[in-house]
Amino acid sequence: MSGQRIHHLSETIFQRLLESKSFGGYQSAFRSATGLPMRLVEANPNKWDMSQQRDNQSRFCETLNICTAACDACLKVNRELVHKSSIKGPTSCQCFAGLSASSIPVYAGTMVVGYLKTGQVFQATPKEEDFNKAINEIGEEHFSAEQIKLLHKTYFETTVVSPERYQSMITLLDHFSRELSA
């Protein structure tokens, strides 16, 4: 099978999964039960758009992505995350802002067609120096004083989940990814 045909097949399967009742029902139940965002993203990271599925982002991440430099940093972290999860299976990491994110591959046979993603939470209560480090990482000059104020507010409103509870949520998603893969 040619590379182009495989790519088209992957996109078709991904779209069917995204539109399935099973995915929609589980996404809604997961968000309601955990308070965390959950989304299915394509296996091709070049097609990602950080503005898609805003209802499945934390308010801090949504606010942060007003800045191109922040979007680029988020995309870099997410590309590395899904690359690792395509090799190792369920994988978690911390982004430059200290938030945890996780990726679980969804397969059609042996082909990865997408990733279940969740996170954008802290696993420990953030401190003022954590916020300052995150803003300095991107460059404070990319934001107005009003934007910094909003980022500060949303940063400290971000959900904090214990590491044990977060891992349990990842286990739930891993089981669901196996169901979708089947």
PDB file of C-alpha atoms in Angstrom:
ATOM      1  CA  MET A   1       0.000   0.000   0.000  1.00  0.00           C
ATOM      2  CA  SER A   2       1.421   3.421  -0.946  1.00  0.00           C
ATOM      3  CA  GLY A   3       2.271   6.023   1.673  1.00  0.00           C
ATOM      4  CA  GLN A   4      -0.439   8.337   0.380  1.00  0.00           C
ATOM      5  CA  ARG A   5      -3.088   5.610   0.599  1.00  0.00           C
ATOM      6  CA  ILE A   6      -2.010   4.710   4.140  1.00  0.00           C
ATOM      7  CA  HIS A   7      -2.168   8.377   5.160  1.00  0.00           C
ATOM      8  CA  HIS A   8      -5.673   8.724   3.663  1.00  0.00           C
ATOM      9  CA  LEU A   9      -6.803   5.519   5.396  1.00  0.00           C
ATOM     10  CA  SER A  10      -5.452   6.796   8.714  1.00  0.00           C
ATOM     11  CA  GLU A  11      -7.314  10.106   8.299  1.00  0.00           C
ATOM     12  CA  THR A  12     -10.550   8.290   7.422  1.00  0.00           C
ATOM     13  CA  ILE A  13     -10.328   6.002  10.459  1.00  0.00           C
ATOM     14  CA  PHE A  14      -9.451   8.962  12.696  1.00  0.00           C
ATOM     15  CA  GLN A  15     -12.482  10.930  11.462  1.00  0.00           C
ATOM     16  CA  ARG A  16     -14.800   7.959  12.052  1.00  0.00           C
ATOM     17  CA  LEU A  17     -13.470   7.539  15.602  1.00  0.00           C
ATOM     18  CA  LEU A  18     -13.832  11.265  16.301  1.00  0.00           C
ATOM     19  CA  GLU A  19     -17.453  11.235  15.134  1.00  0.00           C
ATOM     20  CA  SER A  20     -18.387   7.966  16.872  1.00  0.00           C
ATOM     21  CA  LYS A  21     -20.945   7.824  19.669  1.00  0.00           C
ATOM     22  CA  SER A  22     -18.475   5.802  21.715  1.00  0.00           C
ATOM     23  CA  PHE A  23     -15.874   8.561  21.641  1.00  0.00           C
ATOM     24  CA  GLY A  24     -18.377  11.370  22.247  1.00  0.00           C
ATOM     25  CA  GLY A  25     -19.975   9.565  25.176  1.00  0.00           C
ATOM     26  CA  TYR A  26     -16.666   8.660  26.800  1.00  0.00           C
ATOM     27  CA  GLN A  27     -15.250  12.158  26.292  1.00  0.00           C
ATOM     28  CA  SER A  28     -18.250  13.694  28.009  1.00  0.00           C
ATOM     29  CA  ALA A  29     -18.201  11.159  30.870  1.00  0.00           C
ATOM     30  CA  PHE A  30     -14.432  11.524  31.371  1.00  0.00           C
ATOM     31  CA  ARG A  31     -14.666  15.330  31.529  1.00  0.00           C
ATOM     32  CA  SER A  32     -17.619  15.169  33.904  1.00  0.00           C
ATOM     33  CA  ALA A  33     -16.045  12.575  36.215  1.00  0.00           C
ATOM     34  CA  THR A  34     -12.489  13.929  36.314  1.00  0.00           C
ATOM     35  CA  GLY A  35     -12.819  17.628  35.522  1.00  0.00           C
ATOM     36  CA  LEU A  36      -9.988  17.179  33.019  1.00  0.00           C
ATOM     37  CA  PRO A  37     -10.005  17.894  29.321  1.00  0.00           C
ATOM     38  CA  MET A  38      -9.859  14.907  26.976  1.00  0.00           C
ATOM     39  CA  ARG A  39      -9.512  14.997  23.245  1.00  0.00           C
ATOM     40  CA  LEU A  40      -8.567  12.851  20.308  1.00  0.00           C
ATOM     41  CA  VAL A  41      -5.922  14.352  18.019  1.00  0.00           C
ATOM     42  CA  GLU A  42      -4.675  13.158  14.655  1.00  0.00           C
ATOM     43  CA  ALA A  43      -1.531  11.108  14.389  1.00  0.00           C
ATOM     44  CA  ASN A  44      -0.108  13.754  12.032  1.00  0.00           C
ATOM     45  CA  PRO A  45       1.128  16.614  14.273  1.00  0.00           C
ATOM     46  CA  ASN A  46       1.538  18.886  11.239  1.00  0.00           C
ATOM     47  CA  LYS A  47      -2.258  19.115  11.113  1.00  0.00           C
ATOM     48  CA  TRP A  48      -2.630  20.204  14.735  1.00  0.00           C
ATOM     49  CA  ASP A  49      -4.164  23.556  15.507  1.00  0.00           C
ATOM     50  CA  MET A  50      -3.869  24.715  19.104  1.00  0.00           C
ATOM     51  CA  SER A  51      -7.103  26.696  18.721  1.00  0.00           C
ATOM     52  CA  GLN A  52      -9.155  23.556  17.975  1.00  0.00           C
ATOM     53  CA  GLN A  53     -11.263  21.972  20.693  1.00  0.00           C
ATOM     54  CA  ARG A  54     -10.862  24.945  23.060  1.00  0.00           C
ATOM     55  CA  ASP A  55     -13.463  23.414  25.364  1.00  0.00           C
ATOM     56  CA  ASN A  56     -10.889  20.690  25.994  1.00  0.00           C
ATOM     57  CA  GLN A  57      -8.123  23.019  27.164  1.00  0.00           C
ATOM     58  CA  SER A  58      -7.436  24.534  30.543  1.00  0.00           C
ATOM     59  CA  ARG A  59      -8.195  28.253  30.745  1.00  0.00           C
ATOM     60  CA  PHE A  60      -4.489  28.940  31.343  1.00  0.00           C
ATOM     61  CA  CYS A  61      -3.456  27.055  28.193  1.00  0.00           C
ATOM     62  CA  GLU A  62      -6.181  28.741  26.166  1.00  0.00           C
ATOM     63  CA  THR A  63      -5.078  32.168  27.417  1.00  0.00           C
ATOM     64  CA  LEU A  64      -1.401  31.367  26.923  1.00  0.00           C
ATOM     65  CA  ASN A  65      -1.956  30.448  23.292  1.00  0.00           C
ATOM     66  CA  ILE A  66      -2.691  34.058  22.380  1.00  0.00           C
ATOM     67  CA  CYS A  67       1.073  34.280  21.938  1.00  0.00           C
ATOM     68  CA  THR A  68       2.782  32.684  18.928  1.00  0.00           C
ATOM     69  CA  ALA A  69       5.893  31.874  20.978  1.00  0.00           C
ATOM     70  CA  ALA A  70       3.723  30.051  23.529  1.00  0.00           C
ATOM     71  CA  CYS A  71       1.905  28.148  20.777  1.00  0.00           C
ATOM     72  CA  ASP A  72       5.237  27.077  19.308  1.00  0.00           C
ATOM     73  CA  ALA A  73       6.456  25.918  22.733  1.00  0.00           C
ATOM     74  CA  CYS A  74       3.208  23.984  23.329  1.00  0.00           C
ATOM     75  CA  LEU A  75       3.395  22.339  19.916  1.00  0.00           C
ATOM     76  CA  LYS A  76       6.999  21.308  20.540  1.00  0.00           C
ATOM     77  CA  VAL A  77       6.131  19.680  23.870  1.00  0.00           C
ATOM     78  CA  ASN A  78       3.090  17.946  22.356  1.00  0.00           C
ATOM     79  CA  ARG A  79       5.035  16.632  19.350  1.00  0.00           C
ATOM     80  CA  GLU A  80       7.684  15.155  21.653  1.00  0.00           C
ATOM     81  CA  LEU A  81       4.980  13.704  23.897  1.00  0.00           C
ATOM     82  CA  VAL A  82       3.101  11.893  21.114  1.00  0.00           C
ATOM     83  CA  HIS A  83       6.353  10.695  19.555  1.00  0.00           C
ATOM     84  CA  LYS A  84       7.309   9.052  22.852  1.00  0.00           C
ATOM     85  CA  SER A  85       3.820   7.607  23.347  1.00  0.00           C
ATOM     86  CA  SER A  86       3.832   6.138  19.823  1.00  0.00           C
ATOM     87  CA  ILE A  87       6.889   4.136  20.911  1.00  0.00           C
ATOM     88  CA  LYS A  88       6.222   3.475  24.621  1.00  0.00           C
ATOM     89  CA  GLY A  89       2.436   3.629  24.919  1.00  0.00           C
ATOM     90  CA  PRO A  90       0.787   5.885  27.513  1.00  0.00           C
ATOM     91  CA  THR A  91       3.250   8.685  28.261  1.00  0.00           C
ATOM     92  CA  SER A  92       3.148  11.755  30.481  1.00  0.00           C
ATOM     93  CA  CYS A  93       5.367  14.809  30.697  1.00  0.00           C
ATOM     94  CA  GLN A  94       5.498  18.298  32.141  1.00  0.00           C
ATOM     95  CA  CYS A  95       5.414  21.303  29.856  1.00  0.00           C
ATOM     96  CA  PHE A  96       7.545  24.425  30.273  1.00  0.00           C
ATOM     97  CA  ALA A  97       4.815  25.899  32.504  1.00  0.00           C
ATOM     98  CA  GLY A  98       4.905  22.915  34.877  1.00  0.00           C
ATOM     99  CA  LEU A  99       1.583  21.400  33.833  1.00  0.00           C
ATOM    100  CA  SER A 100       1.295  17.661  33.284  1.00  0.00           C
ATOM    101  CA  ALA A 101       0.099  16.343  29.938  1.00  0.00           C
ATOM    102  CA  SER A 102      -0.458  12.798  28.741  1.00  0.00           C
ATOM    103  CA  SER A 103      -0.851  10.987  25.441  1.00  0.00           C
ATOM    104  CA  ILE A 104      -2.200   7.523  24.735  1.00  0.00           C
ATOM    105  CA  PRO A 105      -1.985   6.133  21.169  1.00  0.00           C
ATOM    106  CA  VAL A 106      -5.051   4.778  19.379  1.00  0.00           C
ATOM    107  CA  TYR A 107      -4.362   2.105  16.771  1.00  0.00           C
ATOM    108  CA  ALA A 108      -5.970   0.587  13.715  1.00  0.00           C
ATOM    109  CA  GLY A 109      -4.097  -2.701  13.547  1.00  0.00           C
ATOM    110  CA  THR A 110      -0.469  -1.668  14.019  1.00  0.00           C
ATOM    111  CA  MET A 111      -0.943   1.866  12.639  1.00  0.00           C
ATOM    112  CA  VAL A 112      -1.316   4.785  15.063  1.00  0.00           C
ATOM    113  CA  VAL A 113      -4.320   6.811  13.859  1.00  0.00           C
ATOM    114  CA  GLY A 114      -4.574   9.258  16.741  1.00  0.00           C
ATOM    115  CA  TYR A 115      -3.855  10.028  20.361  1.00  0.00           C
ATOM    116  CA  LEU A 116      -6.100  10.478  23.359  1.00  0.00           C
ATOM    117  CA  LYS A 117      -4.738  13.504  25.183  1.00  0.00           C
ATOM    118  CA  THR A 118      -5.437  14.864  28.635  1.00  0.00           C
ATOM    119  CA  GLY A 119      -3.701  16.864  31.284  1.00  0.00           C
ATOM    120  CA  GLN A 120      -3.056  20.560  31.505  1.00  0.00           C
ATOM    121  CA  VAL A 121      -3.101  20.115  35.273  1.00  0.00           C
ATOM    122  CA  PHE A 122      -0.647  20.484  38.109  1.00  0.00           C
ATOM    123  CA  GLN A 123       0.352  17.499  40.214  1.00  0.00           C
ATOM    124  CA  ALA A 124       1.515  19.818  42.998  1.00  0.00           C
ATOM    125  CA  THR A 125       0.272  23.229  44.109  1.00  0.00           C
ATOM    126  CA  PRO A 126       2.014  25.870  41.965  1.00  0.00           C
ATOM    127  CA  LYS A 127       4.044  28.682  43.516  1.00  0.00           C
ATOM    128  CA  GLU A 128       4.623  32.253  42.446  1.00  0.00           C
ATOM    129  CA  GLU A 129       8.163  31.426  41.304  1.00  0.00           C
ATOM    130  CA  ASP A 130       6.722  28.674  39.070  1.00  0.00           C
ATOM    131  CA  PHE A 131       4.524  31.220  37.323  1.00  0.00           C
ATOM    132  CA  ASN A 132       7.409  33.656  36.897  1.00  0.00           C
ATOM    133  CA  LYS A 133       9.602  30.902  35.455  1.00  0.00           C
ATOM    134  CA  ALA A 134       6.885  29.931  32.940  1.00  0.00           C
ATOM    135  CA  ILE A 135       6.412  33.516  31.749  1.00  0.00           C
ATOM    136  CA  ASN A 136      10.164  34.098  31.548  1.00  0.00           C
ATOM    137  CA  GLU A 137      10.518  30.899  29.504  1.00  0.00           C
ATOM    138  CA  ILE A 138       8.346  32.419  26.780  1.00  0.00           C
ATOM    139  CA  GLY A 139       9.406  36.022  27.274  1.00  0.00           C
ATOM    140  CA  GLU A 140       7.373  38.532  29.214  1.00  0.00           C
ATOM    141  CA  GLU A 141       7.728  40.968  26.303  1.00  0.00           C
ATOM    142  CA  HIS A 142       5.244  38.866  24.302  1.00  0.00           C
ATOM    143  CA  PHE A 143       2.403  39.846  26.636  1.00  0.00           C
ATOM    144  CA  SER A 144       0.729  43.056  27.706  1.00  0.00           C
ATOM    145  CA  ALA A 145       0.374  43.850  31.408  1.00  0.00           C
ATOM    146  CA  GLU A 146      -3.330  42.947  31.167  1.00  0.00           C
ATOM    147  CA  GLN A 147      -2.496  39.587  29.567  1.00  0.00           C
ATOM    148  CA  ILE A 148       0.062  38.832  32.291  1.00  0.00           C
ATOM    149  CA  LYS A 149      -2.591  39.563  34.891  1.00  0.00           C
ATOM    150  CA  LEU A 150      -5.059  37.198  33.176  1.00  0.00           C
ATOM    151  CA  LEU A 151      -2.357  34.518  32.774  1.00  0.00           C
ATOM    152  CA  HIS A 152      -1.533  34.815  36.482  1.00  0.00           C
ATOM    153  CA  LYS A 153      -5.200  34.416  37.432  1.00  0.00           C
ATOM    154  CA  THR A 154      -5.773  31.395  35.170  1.00  0.00           C
ATOM    155  CA  TYR A 155      -2.436  29.782  36.147  1.00  0.00           C
ATOM    156  CA  PHE A 156      -3.434  29.660  39.797  1.00  0.00           C
ATOM    157  CA  GLU A 157      -6.983  28.537  38.940  1.00  0.00           C
ATOM    158  CA  THR A 158      -5.589  25.495  37.108  1.00  0.00           C
ATOM    159  CA  THR A 159      -6.687  22.157  38.527  1.00  0.00           C
ATOM    160  CA  VAL A 160      -4.302  20.400  40.913  1.00  0.00           C
ATOM    161  CA  VAL A 161      -4.542  16.595  40.940  1.00  0.00           C
ATOM    162  CA  SER A 162      -2.506  14.241  43.104  1.00  0.00           C
ATOM    163  CA  PRO A 163      -0.036  12.074  41.153  1.00  0.00           C
ATOM    164  CA  GLU A 164      -1.895   8.908  42.190  1.00  0.00           C
ATOM    165  CA  ARG A 165      -5.265  10.203  41.031  1.00  0.00           C
ATOM    166  CA  TYR A 166      -3.782  11.521  37.785  1.00  0.00           C
ATOM    167  CA  GLN A 167      -2.237   8.122  37.056  1.00  0.00           C
ATOM    168  CA  SER A 168      -5.633   6.496  37.614  1.00  0.00           C
ATOM    169  CA  MET A 169      -7.122   8.840  35.013  1.00  0.00           C
ATOM    170  CA  ILE A 170      -4.406   7.848  32.542  1.00  0.00           C
ATOM    171  CA  THR A 171      -5.199   4.183  33.212  1.00  0.00           C
ATOM    172  CA  LEU A 172      -8.859   4.866  32.345  1.00  0.00           C
ATOM    173  CA  LEU A 173      -7.817   6.504  29.080  1.00  0.00           C
ATOM    174  CA  ASP A 174      -5.472   3.634  28.267  1.00  0.00           C
ATOM    175  CA  HIS A 175      -8.361   1.175  28.597  1.00  0.00           C
ATOM    176  CA  PHE A 176     -10.572   3.393  26.456  1.00  0.00           C
ATOM    177  CA  SER A 177      -7.854   3.711  23.782  1.00  0.00           C
ATOM    178  CA  ARG A 178      -7.767  -0.100  23.603  1.00  0.00           C
ATOM    179  CA  GLU A 179     -11.548  -0.134  23.109  1.00  0.00           C
ATOM    180  CA  LEU A 180     -11.310   2.469  20.339  1.00  0.00           C
ATOM    181  CA  SER A 181      -8.438   0.564  18.757  1.00  0.00           C
ATOM    182  CA  ALA A 182     -10.524  -2.607  18.665  1.00  0.00           C
TER     183      ALA A 182
END
